[in-house]
Amino acid sequence: MNKIEMSEEIILAKKELALSWEEIASLVGISPVFLTSACFGMNSLKEEVADKLCAVLNLPSIVSTALQAFPNKTWDFTVPQDPVVYRLYEVVGVYGETIKELVGEKFGDGIMSAIDFSMEIDKEENPAGDRVVITMNGKFLPYKAW
Amino acid sequence: MNKIEMSEEIILAKKELALSWEEIASLVGISPVFLTSACFGMNSLKEEVADKLCAVLNLPSIVSTALQAFPNKTWDFTVPQDPVVYRLYEVVGVYGETIKELVGEKFGDGIMSAIDFSMEIDKEENPAGDRVVITMNGKFLPYKAW
Amino acid sequence: MNKIEMSEEIILAKKELALSWEEIASLVGISPVFLTSACFGMNSLKEEVADKLCAVLNLPSIVSTALQAFPNKTWDFTVPQDPVVYRLYEVVGVYGETIKELVGEKFGDGIMSAIDFSMEIDKEENPAGDRVVITMNGKFLPYKAW
Amino acid sequence: MNKIEMSEEIILAKKELALSWEEIASLVGISPVFLTSACFGMNSLKEEVADKLCAVLNLPSIVSTALQAFPNKTWDFTVPQDPVVYRLYEVVGVYGETIKELVGEKFGDGIMSAIDFSMEIDKEENPAGDRVVITMNGKFLPYKAW
Amino acid sequence: MNKIEMSEEIILAKKELALSWEEIASLVGISPVFLTSACFGMNSLKEEVADKLCAVLNLPSIVSTALQAFPNKTWDFTVPQDPVVYRLYEVVGVYGETIKELVGEKFGDGIMSAIDFSMEIDKEENPAGDRVVITMNGKFLPYKAW
Amino acid sequence: MNKIEMSEEIILAKKELALSWEEIASLVGISPVFLTSACFGMNSLKEEVADKLCAVLNLPSIVSTALQAFPNKTWDFTVPQDPVVYRLYEVVGVYGETIKELVGEKFGDGIMSAIDFSMEIDKEENPAGDRVVITMNGKFLPYKAW
Amino acid sequence: MNKIEMSEEIILAKKELALSWEEIASLVGISPVFLTSACFGMNSLKEEVADKLCAVLNLPSIVSTALQAFPNKTWDFTVPQDPVVYRLYEVVGVYGETIKELVGEKFGDGIMSAIDFSMEIDKEENPAGDRVVITMNGKFLPYKAW
Amino acid sequence: MNKIEMSEEIILAKKELALSWEEIASLVGISPVFLTSACFGMNSLKEEVADKLCAVLNLPSIVSTALQAFPNKTWDFTVPQDPVVYRLYEVVGVYGETIKELVGEKFGDGIMSAIDFSMEIDKEENPAGDRVVITMNGKFLPYKAW
Amino acid sequence: MNKIEMSEEIILAKKELALSWEEIASLVGISPVFLTSACFGMNSLKEEVADKLCAVLNLPSIVSTALQAFPNKTWDFTVPQDPVVYRLYEVVGVYGETIKELVGEKFGDGIMSAIDFSMEIDKEENPAGDRVVITMNGKFLPYKAW
Amino acid sequence: MNKIEMSEEIILAKKELALSWEEIASLVGISPVFLTSACFGMNSLKEEVADKLCAVLNLPSIVSTALQAFPNKTWDFTVPQDPVVYRLYEVVGVYGETIKELVGEKFGDGIMSAIDFSMEIDKEENPAGDRVVITMNGKFLPYKAW
């Protein structure tokens, strides 16, 4: 079973049980972002977490095996097209230089890791219209000198 | 004076006064991210904010005028190359579908605005290595039906 | 049923009933542009609208479910090729800077939303040759300062 | 004097006279969109219109000559980057197939001309936020059979 | 039946009847270039022409319906690869500026339409080697001022 | 003197003498398309033709030398942007396969040369709007078998 | 039978008969490069040659028909990736300007034809390591003046 | 002195002395292709060869130093545009797979080196039109197994 | 059996036998990097090595034949996307000029071969976090002068 | 002084002192690869190291300041062109999947850091031709689960 078939199985089971990703994440005990990305084949799960997810969704162990496989991370478009994703690409374009400058000022010469990294997505209620809050948290990695 | 010349003037003045972007932002009374992006020519400032910034940096009013001009936002590479910026591009590639899914689940069909939008960059101290925390906050915009 | 299969079902039903998109839109009570884009999988419909459309076209509820799903919006060519679509791309290229300038002059620094957005396509009869009139209507979104 | 130098002269004169594009257009007696696009070097003006514009802005006849020259229309990015222009590109991507379908349904097999074409940009006041209204008007050109 | 299946049916029938495109065009009473492009799915035929073509080739009415459908015009490579087509692309690259200049000199600011357009391909016999003569004929469209 | 400087000199002289490309071509005794392309640096002229052109335009022999130099033929955009040139690119995209098929039918397996090649641009007067007629004439080159 | 199926049939028959391309070419009486390129679908064969090839390989006449069809020449990557092919691409990049200069010096303004063209691949034995010798032979085509 | 300035100096001196590349190569005692590519900045010369070339052309030692510098080899277009160079690119596209197959058959799994490589360009006189003969000679490099 | 089917067979057999690539490589007696690349279809194996691998994995001789076939080396993305591979691409971008400079300083004008080449991947244990050590070893190839 | 001017100053001083990068690195006490990359503007140096380098090369403190600035890392071509750098790009393409697989097998799901990273370039003397040995050493970063 490859990652694509795995995703289809999980999405089917999720629909049958009428669970949201947040509910599944809560039942499994991990973050909704990480859970969803793993179910979409962009992250791997540890064995016990994968097994628990399969138990929650009544899925066979072959799905758990596929969830534990190390993913090959690729995406469809160099410049993303769907508006939700494009807006984030635009933010990286518009604020990239600013982020680099302020990370340098606060931390020194280095980067925010995208590997030792976590992300949360929250809803901020607001009478003028609710707001999406995305929090990225990555380890600062200083450039090694040698 | 165009935005590029404006940036050069500001960076020169900042170096002479030995101020950080955070210190300037604090003196002007706006967010460091917004201030830096405006000084890099990617956002415009209101007149009073632009004037205050020029006062803080001892810069002439021509710089204030350039800061108030509406910018043309462009960037150099379709796929960014500097590692700080690339890692964010990678995050958009790896987590784009996940973010779309969870925004849909929490808010309905729509997007996080990149215009009615703010961002903060913080340092989270951690004995295993400090962490960069980027918080994006954008208004949810539901797709209009008509 | 995914959006592609949904489109095929709808187009088949439309042909059998010999209805135009305008007639279907009128029977459902929504705009032809919005209806067509939803049937092509580029917008989602609310449940009652989707159900009404399926009633009009004698389609099963599985099509209604597919119409309500949040679409992933993508297109085939970075530069469109079919002449109808290319001419619009060319208009964006030729008049983009002009539109930006005049929106700035009339509204301030900000954009026309493509989300809180509607569009109409009309025929203007003209003895020298009929004319296509496309009207785009999007909320002005001022850039947030913070 | 080439089109780029011409634009710089015009923008300078416009600033000195503190006129908006709409005011200049009104004084010259042509549409603001067409006037602005000609001043940005994307359209040519007839001799009497170019002369009138130079009279309004106190510019020498060399600018009028440059305004009358037939422009070479090019743009900087295959996929536009500034958010104002990108949103229009996105609209073409999302609604291109829909527009093609509805133009075909209303007019037959053919296109909307981008040459025998005009555009207006209006502000629609709205308590929930003003709206940008862009109206494109192009001659329908049926495909010739031979 | 889509345009691709339609093309395959037509090419099969053409081979069985051992007819050239020129012969078919002559029997149908239209130009070989237009006929061939329609059979390759790049143009639509009027009902009576499509019916006549199907009569000539002994094809069922479903092929006629497909011939009448409005095509979506796309091609495989941004820069064409087959030498026959590349040489034309090269001609456009090498002579594009020249053509623009001479069209402007003869007609004023405007373009040659690719929609109100016809093309013929002829053989010019020559003892030093026969020559291909391609004649393009498109309506001049002056840029509209408004 | 390189080809770019050469072009500038020629265009200046042409403006001062108020001659059209067609008039210059007639005075020099060659085709307007070939003359214009050589003046734009896309073809070379034989010595006597180059000298004659310089005599007609009162230009020094250094311009004649530049006209005789073998050009490096390049163009700015993989997909042309100016509408005059784009429409020709579109014609190559839409009719490329058709041209290949009909050249094959008339001549056998081979191509139309873009080197042993000439082109004329004519105006066809027409009460419904004048028409641009472009005639390309290239030697048929059969593929060599060996 | 299209060119891809044709190639598969030929490669299968070649393996069963344990013949090299050079041996087949020798039996058919044509050059190995031309034979191989025709079997890979990049050139067409005359009827008698195609029939002879099918006789040598015990293949049915449908393969001969496919070998005679005029090919559509395309390739997979704008920049080739396999090292054998990339090295040739690199040679064109590194020596392209040199080749143009020396062809100009020896022959005048014109090109080496890729149509009236042949190629041989030989092995030059060498104690320091055998060498690949590729000989390209193309007719010089002078640019036509008109 | 960088490679671009070096090339300009050499071309100027060559024109003043009215020498061809072949004559210079003969005086220096190296191959015309290698000499020309070094003068265009795509190869480096050994000290004694560079000195001899400068003696032949009456150029100062700074040119010799530039000729000895190791070049950075780059080219302008991913797909070359000038017809002389494009035809070679096309040959690589059309015959790439064939060359790979025949090199494999003659030599085993490996490549023709583009580094331990030489090239000659010759003129083959022919009553039907002279022919360009390009001979590439590169060491066969077998893939290492380890 | 093509290389893709071959890879699938090998991966299946490897899973059933619960062997790592390192263990298989040790049993076959070749390097893990070379073995894995051959099993992924990017290198060919000598007959005896391929047979031994099939013996170790209980695979039929058809797999050995596929392992011996000369591969066509291609990859999916011009800029790799998976983070493991992208980081190496980034290293080539960041350090490419440095590597060229130091290879030139140590060896003269030439390159490191990617054909007469081997690679090892090792784990360096480290209390601050284990380290990946990649060692590339390629023959220096000096540019030939001729 | 920006990084480009800094590089030029350093290279000039290096030439005047006739020092190799290895000698400079040895005098400064850091690795040649890291030193060279910093002098080419792709890494920053700590203050004391930058000062020492300037002392070695007799350069003013403004160069030291530029060496300490955090670089913006970019490169010229998506696919590198110079053969030294292209061969490394090719290695990443050919062996990328293999490296990912073996890193996963040895370390688990994660990457080799390009930030906490060092590189050495060595010469391995060999009677069959000296060999370039590149050793990359990067911290393994396991994907964080959250």
Short mmCIF file of C-alpha atoms in Angstrom, two decimals, chain E residues 7-146:
data_model
loop_
_atom_site.label_atom_id
_atom_site.label_comp_id
_atom_site.label_asym_id
_atom_site.label_seq_id
_atom_site.Cartn_x
_atom_site.Cartn_y
_atom_site.Cartn_z
CA SER E 7 -9.57 12.74 -34.86
CA GLU E 8 -8.75 9.06 -34.62
CA GLU E 9 -12.02 8.11 -36.33
CA ILE E 10 -11.43 10.59 -39.13
CA ILE E 11 -7.83 9.54 -39.73
CA LEU E 12 -8.89 5.88 -39.83
CA ALA E 13 -11.65 6.58 -42.35
CA LYS E 14 -9.31 8.72 -44.44
CA LYS E 15 -6.79 5.87 -44.64
CA GLU E 16 -9.42 3.32 -45.60
CA LEU E 17 -10.69 5.55 -48.39
CA ALA E 18 -7.14 6.46 -49.40
CA LEU E 19 -8.03 10.12 -49.65
CA SER E 20 -5.68 13.02 -49.11
CA TRP E 21 -6.69 16.03 -47.02
CA GLU E 22 -6.74 18.05 -50.21
CA GLU E 23 -9.14 15.61 -51.84
CA ILE E 24 -11.42 15.58 -48.82
CA ALA E 25 -11.33 19.37 -48.67
CA SER E 26 -12.23 19.55 -52.33
CA LEU E 27 -15.15 17.13 -51.86
CA VAL E 28 -16.43 19.07 -48.85
CA GLY E 29 -15.83 22.40 -50.51
CA ILE E 30 -13.64 24.12 -47.92
CA SER E 31 -9.94 24.97 -47.63
CA PRO E 32 -7.51 22.13 -46.88
CA VAL E 33 -5.88 24.05 -44.01
CA PHE E 34 -9.20 24.77 -42.32
CA LEU E 35 -10.46 21.22 -42.88
CA THR E 36 -7.31 19.63 -41.50
CA SER E 37 -7.22 21.90 -38.44
CA ALA E 38 -10.86 21.06 -37.71
CA CYS E 39 -10.16 17.34 -38.07
CA PHE E 40 -7.23 17.73 -35.66
CA GLY E 41 -9.61 19.39 -33.17
CA MET E 42 -8.31 22.96 -33.45
CA ASN E 43 -11.37 24.50 -35.17
CA SER E 44 -15.10 23.82 -35.21
CA LEU E 45 -17.20 23.20 -38.31
CA LYS E 46 -20.70 24.49 -39.05
CA GLU E 47 -23.36 21.78 -38.94
CA GLU E 48 -23.82 21.41 -42.71
CA VAL E 49 -20.05 21.28 -43.33
CA ALA E 50 -19.54 18.75 -40.56
CA ASP E 51 -22.38 16.61 -41.93
CA LYS E 52 -20.94 16.76 -45.42
CA LEU E 53 -17.52 15.71 -44.18
CA CYS E 54 -19.06 12.74 -42.37
CA ALA E 55 -20.94 11.81 -45.53
CA VAL E 56 -17.72 11.92 -47.54
CA LEU E 57 -15.93 9.71 -45.02
CA ASN E 58 -18.90 7.43 -44.15
CA LEU E 59 -18.75 8.44 -40.52
CA PRO E 60 -21.70 8.47 -38.07
CA SER E 61 -23.41 11.65 -36.86
CA ILE E 62 -21.59 11.47 -33.50
CA VAL E 63 -18.44 12.53 -35.37
CA SER E 64 -20.31 15.45 -36.88
CA THR E 65 -21.41 16.54 -33.41
CA ALA E 66 -17.80 16.40 -32.21
CA LEU E 67 -16.65 18.44 -35.22
CA GLN E 68 -19.17 21.14 -34.33
CA ALA E 69 -18.06 21.40 -30.70
CA PHE E 70 -16.07 24.53 -29.86
CA PRO E 71 -12.46 23.39 -29.36
CA ASN E 72 -10.13 24.12 -26.47
CA LYS E 73 -6.94 25.10 -28.29
CA THR E 74 -3.74 23.93 -26.59
CA TRP E 75 -0.37 22.65 -27.71
CA ASP E 76 2.31 20.50 -26.17
CA PHE E 77 5.49 22.58 -25.92
CA THR E 78 6.08 26.23 -25.16
CA VAL E 79 8.94 26.03 -27.66
CA PRO E 80 7.89 23.56 -30.38
CA GLN E 81 10.29 20.68 -31.05
CA ASP E 82 9.40 19.05 -34.37
CA PRO E 83 11.56 20.76 -37.04
CA VAL E 84 8.61 21.69 -39.29
CA VAL E 85 6.95 23.61 -36.49
CA TYR E 86 10.14 24.91 -34.89
CA ARG E 87 11.21 26.62 -38.12
CA LEU E 88 7.95 28.66 -38.00
CA TYR E 89 8.57 29.50 -34.35
CA GLU E 90 12.04 30.66 -35.34
CA VAL E 91 10.59 32.82 -38.10
CA VAL E 92 8.34 34.48 -35.52
CA GLY E 93 11.36 35.07 -33.27
CA VAL E 94 13.64 36.39 -36.01
CA TYR E 95 11.05 38.46 -37.93
CA GLY E 96 8.59 39.39 -35.15
CA GLU E 97 9.93 42.89 -34.60
CA THR E 98 10.14 43.45 -38.37
CA ILE E 99 6.54 42.36 -38.92
CA LYS E 100 5.36 44.62 -36.10
CA GLU E 101 7.24 47.56 -37.60
CA LEU E 102 5.92 47.05 -41.12
CA VAL E 103 2.33 46.39 -40.03
CA GLY E 104 2.54 49.63 -38.05
CA GLU E 105 3.93 51.50 -41.05
CA LYS E 106 1.27 50.21 -43.45
CA PHE E 107 -1.79 50.13 -41.19
CA GLY E 108 -1.19 52.14 -38.02
CA ASP E 109 -1.11 50.89 -34.41
CA GLY E 110 -2.85 47.53 -34.31
CA ILE E 111 -2.48 43.84 -35.04
CA MET E 112 -3.21 41.11 -37.57
CA SER E 113 -6.10 39.06 -36.19
CA ALA E 114 -5.48 35.35 -35.59
CA ILE E 115 -9.26 34.82 -35.36
CA ASP E 116 -10.60 36.56 -38.46
CA PHE E 117 -7.81 34.73 -40.19
CA SER E 118 -7.20 32.23 -42.98
CA MET E 119 -4.16 30.38 -44.27
CA GLU E 120 -3.18 28.57 -47.45
CA ILE E 121 -0.26 26.24 -48.07
CA ASP E 122 0.98 25.94 -51.64
CA LYS E 123 3.74 24.24 -53.57
CA GLU E 124 5.84 26.44 -55.84
CA GLU E 125 7.66 24.27 -58.33
CA ASN E 126 11.27 25.30 -58.78
CA PRO E 127 14.11 23.54 -60.61
CA ALA E 128 16.46 24.39 -57.74
CA GLY E 129 14.05 22.62 -55.37
CA ASP E 130 10.32 23.09 -54.83
CA ARG E 131 9.27 25.73 -52.33
CA VAL E 132 6.61 25.80 -49.61
CA VAL E 133 4.47 28.94 -49.74
CA ILE E 134 2.41 29.76 -46.67
CA THR E 135 0.00 32.66 -47.00
CA MET E 136 -1.58 34.11 -43.86
CA ASN E 137 -4.44 36.52 -44.22
CA GLY E 138 -5.79 38.24 -41.12
CA LYS E 139 -7.98 41.26 -40.60
CA PHE E 140 -6.13 44.33 -39.36
CA LEU E 141 -7.52 45.31 -35.95
CA PRO E 142 -6.62 48.87 -34.88
CA TYR E 143 -6.21 49.46 -31.15
CA LYS E 144 -9.32 51.14 -29.83
CA ALA E 145 -8.87 54.43 -27.99
CA TRP E 146 -11.49 55.38 -25.42
#
